[in-house]
Amino acid sequence: MALPVHPDILSLSPYVPGKPIDELQRELGLTRVIKLASNENPLGPSPKALAALSGAQDMLHRYPDGGAYRLRQVIADRWKVAKEQVILGNGSDEILGLLARTFLTPGDEAIMADHTFVIYKMEVTAVHGKPVIVPLVNWTHDLESMVRAVTPRTRLFFLCNPNNPTGTMVAAEDVDRLMAKVPEDIIVVFDEAYFEYVRNPQFPDAMAYVKQGRNAIVLRTFSKIYGLAGLRIGYGISTVEIIDYLNRVRPPFNANSLAQKAAMAALGDDEHVAKSRTVNAAGMEQMERGLRALGVTSIPSETNFLYFDAKRDGRLVFEALLREGIIVRHIDGTMLRVTIGQPDENAAFLHAFKKVLEGEGKK
Ligand SMILES: *Cc1c(COP(=O)(O)O)cnc(C)c1O
């Protein structure tokens, strides 16, 4: 007999992560596989974070500090907020889920862009909220239309800045205008997973809205520039009130002890962050130039990935690249996303992509 599962859950499909390297190696018998699919830091974890982990195995039989006292204090000091304004998540993904569970009742609306980070829609739907999806304009959030989509049922407003998968950002003056128009009781979620990569001086200071007491939350992660995706840790900064509500729903030991240790060290590793930014900026140029030489234009990006129109079936390009040992991300239609890697990885991608495009001509 069919289980009585809610139609909202039936409407979801499991998140498809970037293919793991060893799986592809096994499947295709490849010796070298390059993964440029999940916006991970190609330089690896912060060396300081790795050092902080040595010896940590001795405490694995103990539960982590559920209040994450020290890490929250370090984060609070860093951003000049109170410790009570900081929440940790098992990745910032988890905080997105906590926001949905804490603030949405069935039928409540959450405004988000299309395309944007796919987790928003999933978390909102899972609690029977209603995702209100507003198309991008010029690959960027259309803040005006998003504000117009507000109704009395709107509770959350997701702003992925810079946006994944497009790499675009909305500027400070546009966010200011948004915050002037959006009703104060709506929680604006600033998902800033790529914050540390941004180079544009027009990028907004979202933390300032939190400090003004607005109902806003800024999400950051240790998965991207800090290179700790495998440990699963991210954080949110918001008002004391919002953090208090989220804490009532948060699983008590959601941030594990290794993650807390590593994150604390990584946050203080300015050298690794600086090096990662430099390598990324050079790699971005290499990739943009290489794509242009192949007749492909990419969307200018503030992140560590590029979004581009392959002008042919993106799934076929994705699969042909897999056979060359390169994992990228097919977004939809003709659009692909590629993470900036180390120089040799970028070169290998460009070489393989060229081969794929040429191979097509011969068929
Ligand atoms: C990667 C990413 C996250 C967070 O990832 P976690 O590993 O769960 O911290 C959040 N938002 C966006 C837009 C991302 O790309």
Tab-separated table of C-alpha atoms and ligand atoms in Angstrom:
chain	number	residue	atom	x	y	z
A	1	MET	CA	0.000	0.000	0.000
A	2	ALA	CA	1.245	3.459	-0.863
A	3	LEU	CA	2.360	5.491	2.124
A	4	PRO	CA	0.232	8.550	2.855
A	5	VAL	CA	2.982	11.040	2.030
A	6	HIS	CA	2.156	14.736	1.718
A	7	PRO	CA	2.074	16.052	-1.894
A	8	ASP	CA	4.686	18.688	-0.945
A	9	ILE	CA	7.144	15.918	-0.131
A	10	LEU	CA	6.192	14.000	-3.285
A	11	SER	CA	6.948	17.152	-5.281
A	12	LEU	CA	10.564	17.175	-4.096
A	13	SER	CA	13.421	15.231	-5.630
A	14	PRO	CA	16.649	14.383	-3.824
A	15	TYR	CA	19.442	16.936	-4.136
A	16	VAL	CA	21.967	15.724	-6.694
A	17	PRO	CA	25.443	16.580	-5.404
A	18	GLY	CA	28.515	16.938	-7.565
A	19	LYS	CA	29.767	13.468	-8.433
A	20	PRO	CA	32.494	12.283	-6.026
A	21	ILE	CA	35.938	11.920	-7.577
A	22	ASP	CA	36.508	8.269	-6.643
A	23	GLU	CA	33.119	7.222	-8.026
A	24	LEU	CA	33.931	8.650	-11.440
A	25	GLN	CA	37.396	7.104	-11.319
A	26	ARG	CA	35.853	3.693	-10.692
A	27	GLU	CA	33.117	4.076	-13.299
A	28	LEU	CA	35.327	5.174	-16.152
A	29	GLY	CA	38.660	3.681	-15.124
A	30	LEU	CA	40.261	7.124	-15.204
A	31	THR	CA	43.539	7.832	-13.448
A	32	ARG	CA	43.080	11.570	-13.013
A	33	VAL	CA	39.764	13.176	-12.198
A	34	ILE	CA	39.366	16.911	-11.627
A	35	LYS	CA	36.335	18.092	-9.709
A	36	LEU	CA	35.240	21.617	-10.501
A	37	ALA	CA	31.635	21.065	-9.520
A	38	SER	CA	31.022	22.130	-5.922
A	39	ASN	CA	32.901	25.423	-5.500
A	40	GLU	CA	35.377	23.903	-3.089
A	41	ASN	CA	38.721	25.585	-2.421
A	42	PRO	CA	41.296	23.945	-4.737
A	43	LEU	CA	44.081	24.799	-2.263
A	44	GLY	CA	42.472	22.616	0.378
A	45	PRO	CA	41.814	23.430	4.017
A	46	SER	CA	43.504	26.197	5.938
A	47	PRO	CA	46.801	24.712	7.256
A	48	LYS	CA	45.996	26.242	10.643
A	49	ALA	CA	42.709	24.337	10.704
A	50	LEU	CA	44.536	21.089	9.939
A	51	ALA	CA	47.031	21.765	12.733
A	52	ALA	CA	44.167	22.422	15.142
A	53	LEU	CA	42.759	18.980	14.349
A	54	SER	CA	45.851	17.047	15.312
A	55	GLY	CA	45.275	15.423	18.679
A	56	ALA	CA	41.541	16.066	18.447
A	57	GLN	CA	40.843	12.336	18.057
A	58	ASP	CA	41.361	11.914	21.807
A	59	MET	CA	38.088	13.661	22.513
A	60	LEU	CA	35.886	11.945	19.973
A	61	HIS	CA	34.080	9.907	22.632
A	62	ARG	CA	32.765	13.155	24.157
A	63	TYR	CA	29.808	15.120	22.871
A	64	PRO	CA	30.773	18.449	21.356
A	65	ASP	CA	30.158	21.674	23.240
A	66	GLY	CA	26.509	22.097	22.276
A	67	GLY	CA	26.674	25.812	22.896
A	68	ALA	CA	29.915	26.088	20.889
A	69	TYR	CA	30.977	28.700	23.392
A	70	ARG	CA	34.476	29.459	22.087
A	71	LEU	CA	33.763	29.406	18.369
A	72	ARG	CA	30.708	31.615	18.750
A	73	GLN	CA	32.771	34.057	20.795
A	74	VAL	CA	35.498	34.182	18.140
A	75	ILE	CA	32.911	34.792	15.409
A	76	ALA	CA	31.167	37.442	17.518
A	77	ASP	CA	34.454	39.267	18.150
A	78	ARG	CA	35.329	39.108	14.500
A	79	TRP	CA	32.064	40.777	13.407
A	80	LYS	CA	31.590	42.966	16.488
A	81	VAL	CA	28.312	41.470	17.579
A	82	ALA	CA	27.269	39.708	20.788
A	83	LYS	CA	27.782	35.965	21.167
A	84	GLU	CA	23.992	35.691	21.512
A	85	GLN	CA	23.713	36.906	17.923
A	86	VAL	CA	25.615	33.923	16.520
A	87	ILE	CA	24.284	30.479	15.597
A	88	LEU	CA	26.236	27.596	14.126
A	89	GLY	CA	24.947	25.066	11.650
A	90	ASN	CA	25.974	21.715	10.253
A	91	GLY	CA	26.903	23.723	7.204
A	92	SER	CA	24.947	26.918	6.584
A	93	ASP	CA	22.536	24.598	4.761
A	94	GLU	CA	21.250	23.514	8.132
A	95	ILE	CA	20.537	27.092	9.193
A	96	LEU	CA	18.395	27.498	6.063
A	97	GLY	CA	16.364	24.511	7.255
A	98	LEU	CA	16.132	25.936	10.776
A	99	LEU	CA	14.812	29.214	9.375
A	100	ALA	CA	12.066	27.387	7.494
A	101	ARG	CA	11.111	25.209	10.477
A	102	THR	CA	11.171	28.101	12.934
A	103	PHE	CA	9.376	30.786	10.981
A	104	LEU	CA	7.095	29.130	8.416
A	105	THR	CA	3.721	27.579	9.058
A	106	PRO	CA	1.950	25.739	6.219
A	107	GLY	CA	1.014	28.140	3.447
A	108	ASP	CA	3.430	30.886	4.546
A	109	GLU	CA	5.408	32.334	1.683
A	110	ALA	CA	9.134	32.665	1.104
A	111	ILE	CA	10.396	34.807	-1.753
A	112	MET	CA	13.403	33.617	-3.730
A	113	ALA	CA	14.953	34.013	-7.168
A	114	ASP	CA	15.192	31.587	-10.049
A	115	HIS	CA	17.942	30.535	-10.552
A	116	THR	CA	19.354	30.583	-7.080
A	117	PHE	CA	20.571	28.132	-4.454
A	118	VAL	CA	18.243	25.121	-4.716
A	119	ILE	CA	18.132	24.426	-0.977
A	120	TYR	CA	15.772	27.373	-0.275
A	121	LYS	CA	12.940	25.858	-2.276
A	122	MET	CA	13.549	22.429	-0.806
A	123	GLU	CA	13.500	23.582	2.845
A	124	VAL	CA	10.459	25.809	2.363
A	125	THR	CA	8.495	23.075	0.595
A	126	ALA	CA	9.445	20.462	3.199
A	127	VAL	CA	7.632	22.454	5.918
A	128	HIS	CA	4.673	23.094	3.579
A	129	GLY	CA	5.593	26.703	3.000
A	130	LYS	CA	5.123	28.228	-0.423
A	131	PRO	CA	8.199	29.179	-2.438
A	132	VAL	CA	7.419	32.349	-4.397
A	133	ILE	CA	9.861	32.295	-7.261
A	134	VAL	CA	10.895	35.462	-9.082
A	135	PRO	CA	12.996	35.143	-12.273
A	136	LEU	CA	16.429	36.750	-12.459
A	137	VAL	CA	16.975	39.709	-14.756
A	138	ASN	CA	20.371	39.837	-16.470
A	139	TRP	CA	21.381	36.836	-14.345
A	140	THR	CA	20.871	38.982	-11.222
A	141	HIS	CA	18.225	39.152	-8.490
A	142	ASP	CA	15.346	41.366	-9.616
A	143	LEU	CA	14.834	43.088	-6.280
A	144	GLU	CA	12.012	45.327	-7.511
A	145	SER	CA	9.921	42.377	-8.676
A	146	MET	CA	10.823	40.431	-5.560
A	147	VAL	CA	9.506	43.255	-3.365
A	148	ARG	CA	6.337	43.370	-5.436
A	149	ALA	CA	5.854	39.660	-4.708
A	150	VAL	CA	5.469	40.387	-0.972
A	151	THR	CA	2.024	39.514	0.435
A	152	PRO	CA	0.633	39.388	3.972
A	153	ARG	CA	1.761	35.751	4.064
A	154	THR	CA	5.407	36.460	3.257
A	155	ARG	CA	7.702	35.475	6.134
A	156	LEU	CA	11.133	34.935	4.540
A	157	PHE	CA	12.987	36.707	1.739
A	158	PHE	CA	16.072	34.901	0.397
A	159	LEU	CA	18.865	36.925	-1.141
A	160	CYS	CA	21.812	34.833	-2.274
A	161	ASN	CA	24.590	37.368	-2.633
A	162	PRO	CA	26.664	36.725	-4.639
A	163	ASN	CA	24.213	34.385	-6.306
A	164	ASN	CA	24.821	30.706	-6.876
A	165	PRO	CA	24.810	29.527	-9.694
A	166	THR	CA	25.183	32.798	-11.638
A	167	GLY	CA	28.044	34.425	-9.661
A	168	THR	CA	26.400	37.858	-9.861
A	169	MET	CA	25.896	40.251	-6.950
A	170	VAL	CA	23.445	42.944	-5.978
A	171	ALA	CA	25.046	46.223	-4.912
A	172	ALA	CA	24.751	48.121	-1.632
A	173	GLU	CA	22.474	50.857	-2.978
A	174	ASP	CA	20.027	48.295	-4.389
A	175	VAL	CA	19.946	46.395	-1.106
A	176	ASP	CA	19.391	49.691	0.738
A	177	ARG	CA	16.388	50.383	-1.467
A	178	LEU	CA	15.137	46.840	-0.856
A	179	MET	CA	15.431	47.190	2.908
A	180	ALA	CA	13.533	50.481	2.791
A	181	LYS	CA	10.622	48.788	1.035
A	182	VAL	CA	10.434	45.343	2.556
A	183	PRO	CA	8.039	45.166	5.549
A	184	GLU	CA	9.991	45.043	8.809
A	185	ASP	CA	8.449	41.796	10.037
A	186	ILE	CA	9.810	39.806	7.077
A	187	ILE	CA	13.135	38.116	7.742
A	188	VAL	CA	15.634	38.896	4.996
A	189	VAL	CA	18.141	36.054	4.619
A	190	PHE	CA	21.478	37.218	3.224
A	191	ASP	CA	23.187	34.027	2.094
A	192	GLU	CA	26.807	35.088	1.691
A	193	ALA	CA	28.576	31.771	1.136
A	194	TYR	CA	31.040	33.441	-1.271
A	195	PHE	CA	31.519	36.655	0.731
A	196	GLU	CA	35.281	36.194	1.122
A	197	TYR	CA	35.767	35.992	-2.658
A	198	VAL	CA	33.957	39.238	-3.509
A	199	ARG	CA	36.127	41.924	-5.076
A	200	ASN	CA	33.521	44.518	-6.016
A	201	PRO	CA	33.603	47.500	-3.592
A	202	GLN	CA	29.863	48.031	-4.134
A	203	PHE	CA	29.106	44.842	-2.221
A	204	PRO	CA	26.647	45.610	0.612
A	205	ASP	CA	27.391	45.404	4.329
A	206	ALA	CA	24.469	43.133	5.219
A	207	MET	CA	25.704	42.817	8.797
A	208	ALA	CA	24.856	46.530	9.238
A	209	TYR	CA	21.130	45.778	8.921
A	210	VAL	CA	21.415	43.216	11.705
A	211	LYS	CA	23.225	45.786	13.844
A	212	GLN	CA	20.415	48.281	13.175
A	213	GLY	CA	18.025	45.715	14.624
A	214	ARG	CA	16.367	44.807	11.338
A	215	ASN	CA	14.919	41.307	10.966
A	216	ALA	CA	17.765	40.009	8.866
A	217	ILE	CA	20.219	37.145	9.095
A	218	VAL	CA	23.620	36.880	7.432
A	219	LEU	CA	24.785	33.357	6.611
A	220	ARG	CA	28.425	32.459	6.086
A	221	THR	CA	30.148	29.129	5.662
A	222	PHE	CA	33.472	27.417	6.268
A	223	SER	CA	32.826	25.205	3.227
A	224	LYS	CA	34.040	27.555	0.528
A	225	ILE	CA	37.122	29.762	0.929
A	226	TYR	CA	38.079	28.157	4.276
A	227	GLY	CA	38.186	24.752	2.587
A	228	LEU	CA	36.298	22.789	5.251
A	229	ALA	CA	33.273	21.518	3.277
A	230	GLY	CA	33.746	17.968	4.549
A	231	LEU	CA	33.472	19.001	8.195
A	232	ARG	CA	30.077	20.699	7.728
A	233	ILE	CA	30.085	23.989	9.521
A	234	GLY	CA	28.610	27.409	8.833
A	235	TYR	CA	27.195	30.263	10.861
A	236	GLY	CA	24.460	32.828	10.997
A	237	ILE	CA	24.489	36.311	12.526
A	238	SER	CA	21.206	37.942	13.409
A	239	THR	CA	19.293	39.674	16.181
A	240	VAL	CA	19.310	38.144	19.651
A	241	GLU	CA	15.576	37.473	19.221
A	242	ILE	CA	15.876	35.561	15.925
A	243	ILE	CA	18.862	33.541	17.157
A	244	ASP	CA	16.917	32.657	20.313
A	245	TYR	CA	14.006	31.284	18.267
A	246	LEU	CA	16.355	29.334	15.987
A	247	ASN	CA	18.089	27.842	19.020
A	248	ARG	CA	14.780	26.393	20.217
A	249	VAL	CA	14.592	24.322	17.026
A	250	ARG	CA	18.308	23.599	16.550
A	251	PRO	CA	19.496	20.046	17.267
A	252	PRO	CA	21.721	20.458	20.357
A	253	PHE	CA	24.947	18.946	18.973
A	254	ASN	CA	24.647	20.072	15.346
A	255	ALA	CA	28.171	21.500	15.128
A	256	ASN	CA	30.599	18.638	15.773
A	257	SER	CA	33.749	18.982	17.836
A	258	LEU	CA	36.240	18.642	14.973
A	259	ALA	CA	34.350	21.239	12.960
A	260	GLN	CA	34.327	23.678	15.886
A	261	LYS	CA	38.082	23.308	16.404
A	262	ALA	CA	38.969	23.626	12.736
A	263	ALA	CA	36.625	26.539	12.118
A	264	MET	CA	38.095	28.520	14.992
A	265	ALA	CA	41.594	28.164	13.554
A	266	ALA	CA	40.454	28.765	9.977
A	267	LEU	CA	38.722	32.011	10.859
A	268	GLY	CA	42.047	33.388	12.087
A	269	ASP	CA	44.001	32.205	9.047
A	270	ASP	CA	44.005	35.440	7.054
A	271	GLU	CA	47.005	34.246	5.090
A	272	HIS	CA	45.161	31.249	3.662
A	273	VAL	CA	42.169	33.409	2.784
A	274	ALA	CA	44.387	35.972	1.058
A	275	LYS	CA	46.235	33.293	-0.904
A	276	SER	CA	42.960	31.655	-1.903
A	277	ARG	CA	41.623	34.977	-3.179
A	278	THR	CA	44.757	35.593	-5.212
A	279	VAL	CA	44.779	32.124	-6.755
A	280	ASN	CA	41.074	32.479	-7.508
A	281	ALA	CA	41.433	35.882	-9.169
A	282	ALA	CA	44.203	34.606	-11.443
A	283	GLY	CA	42.289	31.412	-12.189
A	284	MET	CA	39.162	33.387	-12.982
A	285	GLU	CA	41.069	35.398	-15.567
A	286	GLN	CA	42.579	32.239	-17.031
A	287	MET	CA	39.149	30.614	-17.317
A	288	GLU	CA	37.409	33.685	-18.743
A	289	ARG	CA	40.133	34.129	-21.325
A	290	GLY	CA	40.141	30.431	-22.196
A	291	LEU	CA	36.372	30.284	-22.594
A	292	ARG	CA	36.382	33.430	-24.716
A	293	ALA	CA	38.954	31.825	-27.008
A	294	LEU	CA	36.472	28.982	-27.498
A	295	GLY	CA	33.731	31.440	-28.406
A	296	VAL	CA	31.985	31.071	-25.078
A	297	THR	CA	31.188	34.063	-22.877
A	298	SER	CA	30.788	33.683	-19.167
A	299	ILE	CA	28.812	35.896	-16.793
A	300	PRO	CA	31.123	38.219	-14.774
A	301	SER	CA	31.479	36.583	-11.364
A	302	GLU	CA	32.177	37.737	-7.784
A	303	THR	CA	32.717	34.164	-6.612
A	304	ASN	CA	34.993	31.179	-7.223
A	305	PHE	CA	32.928	29.831	-10.114
A	306	LEU	CA	31.817	30.824	-13.599
A	307	TYR	CA	28.399	30.378	-15.159
A	308	PHE	CA	28.321	30.128	-18.922
A	309	ASP	CA	26.166	29.311	-21.890
A	310	ALA	CA	27.648	26.382	-23.824
A	311	LYS	CA	25.120	27.109	-26.606
A	312	ARG	CA	24.441	23.399	-26.993
A	313	ASP	CA	22.806	20.707	-24.864
A	314	GLY	CA	24.470	21.263	-21.504
A	315	ARG	CA	23.824	17.715	-20.307
A	316	LEU	CA	25.713	16.293	-23.282
A	317	VAL	CA	28.621	18.672	-22.684
A	318	PHE	CA	28.605	17.729	-18.984
A	319	GLU	CA	28.689	14.018	-19.846
A	320	ALA	CA	31.389	14.421	-22.487
A	321	LEU	CA	33.512	16.316	-19.944
A	322	LEU	CA	32.992	13.494	-17.441
A	323	ARG	CA	34.470	11.078	-19.950
A	324	GLU	CA	37.509	13.393	-20.065
A	325	GLY	CA	37.767	13.201	-16.287
A	326	ILE	CA	36.401	16.676	-15.588
A	327	ILE	CA	33.416	17.146	-13.301
A	328	VAL	CA	31.500	20.406	-13.744
A	329	ARG	CA	27.904	21.240	-12.946
A	330	HIS	CA	25.070	21.207	-15.469
A	331	ILE	CA	22.521	23.775	-14.270
A	332	ASP	CA	19.874	23.424	-16.947
A	333	GLY	CA	19.408	23.726	-20.697
A	334	THR	CA	22.608	25.044	-22.191
A	335	MET	CA	23.956	26.516	-18.949
A	336	LEU	CA	26.925	25.094	-17.042
A	337	ARG	CA	28.820	26.143	-13.925
A	338	VAL	CA	32.518	25.501	-13.405
A	339	THR	CA	34.516	26.086	-10.221
A	340	ILE	CA	37.844	27.908	-10.523
A	341	GLY	CA	40.605	25.412	-9.737
A	342	GLN	CA	44.383	25.533	-9.602
A	343	PRO	CA	46.073	26.701	-12.841
A	344	ASP	CA	46.708	23.146	-14.131
A	345	GLU	CA	43.126	22.113	-13.348
A	346	ASN	CA	41.754	25.130	-15.195
A	347	ALA	CA	43.999	24.321	-18.158
A	348	ALA	CA	42.824	20.707	-18.120
A	349	PHE	CA	39.195	21.831	-18.126
A	350	LEU	CA	39.761	24.224	-21.025
A	351	HIS	CA	41.634	21.561	-22.957
A	352	ALA	CA	38.875	18.999	-22.397
A	353	PHE	CA	36.134	21.485	-23.249
A	354	LYS	CA	37.922	22.365	-26.488
A	355	LYS	CA	38.176	18.678	-27.322
A	356	VAL	CA	34.464	18.191	-26.603
A	357	LEU	CA	33.502	21.106	-28.857
A	358	GLU	CA	35.796	19.900	-31.659
A	359	GLY	CA	34.629	16.285	-31.337
A	360	GLU	CA	31.118	17.509	-31.931
A	361	GLY	CA	32.075	18.987	-35.312
A	362	LYS	CA	33.453	15.665	-36.477
A	363	LYS	CA	30.237	13.702	-35.874
B	1	LIG	C1	27.854	26.247	-0.606
B	1	LIG	C2	26.719	27.137	-0.285
B	1	LIG	C3	26.137	27.190	0.980
B	1	LIG	C4	26.557	26.462	2.191
B	1	LIG	O1	27.083	25.331	2.204
B	1	LIG	P1	27.370	24.556	3.561
B	1	LIG	O2	28.403	23.617	3.139
B	1	LIG	O3	26.078	23.932	3.957
B	1	LIG	O4	27.813	25.568	4.574
B	1	LIG	C5	25.106	28.059	1.210
B	1	LIG	N1	24.642	28.837	0.242
B	1	LIG	C6	25.158	28.819	-0.971
B	1	LIG	C7	24.632	29.741	-1.979
B	1	LIG	C8	26.203	27.972	-1.294
B	1	LIG	O5	26.694	27.946	-2.525
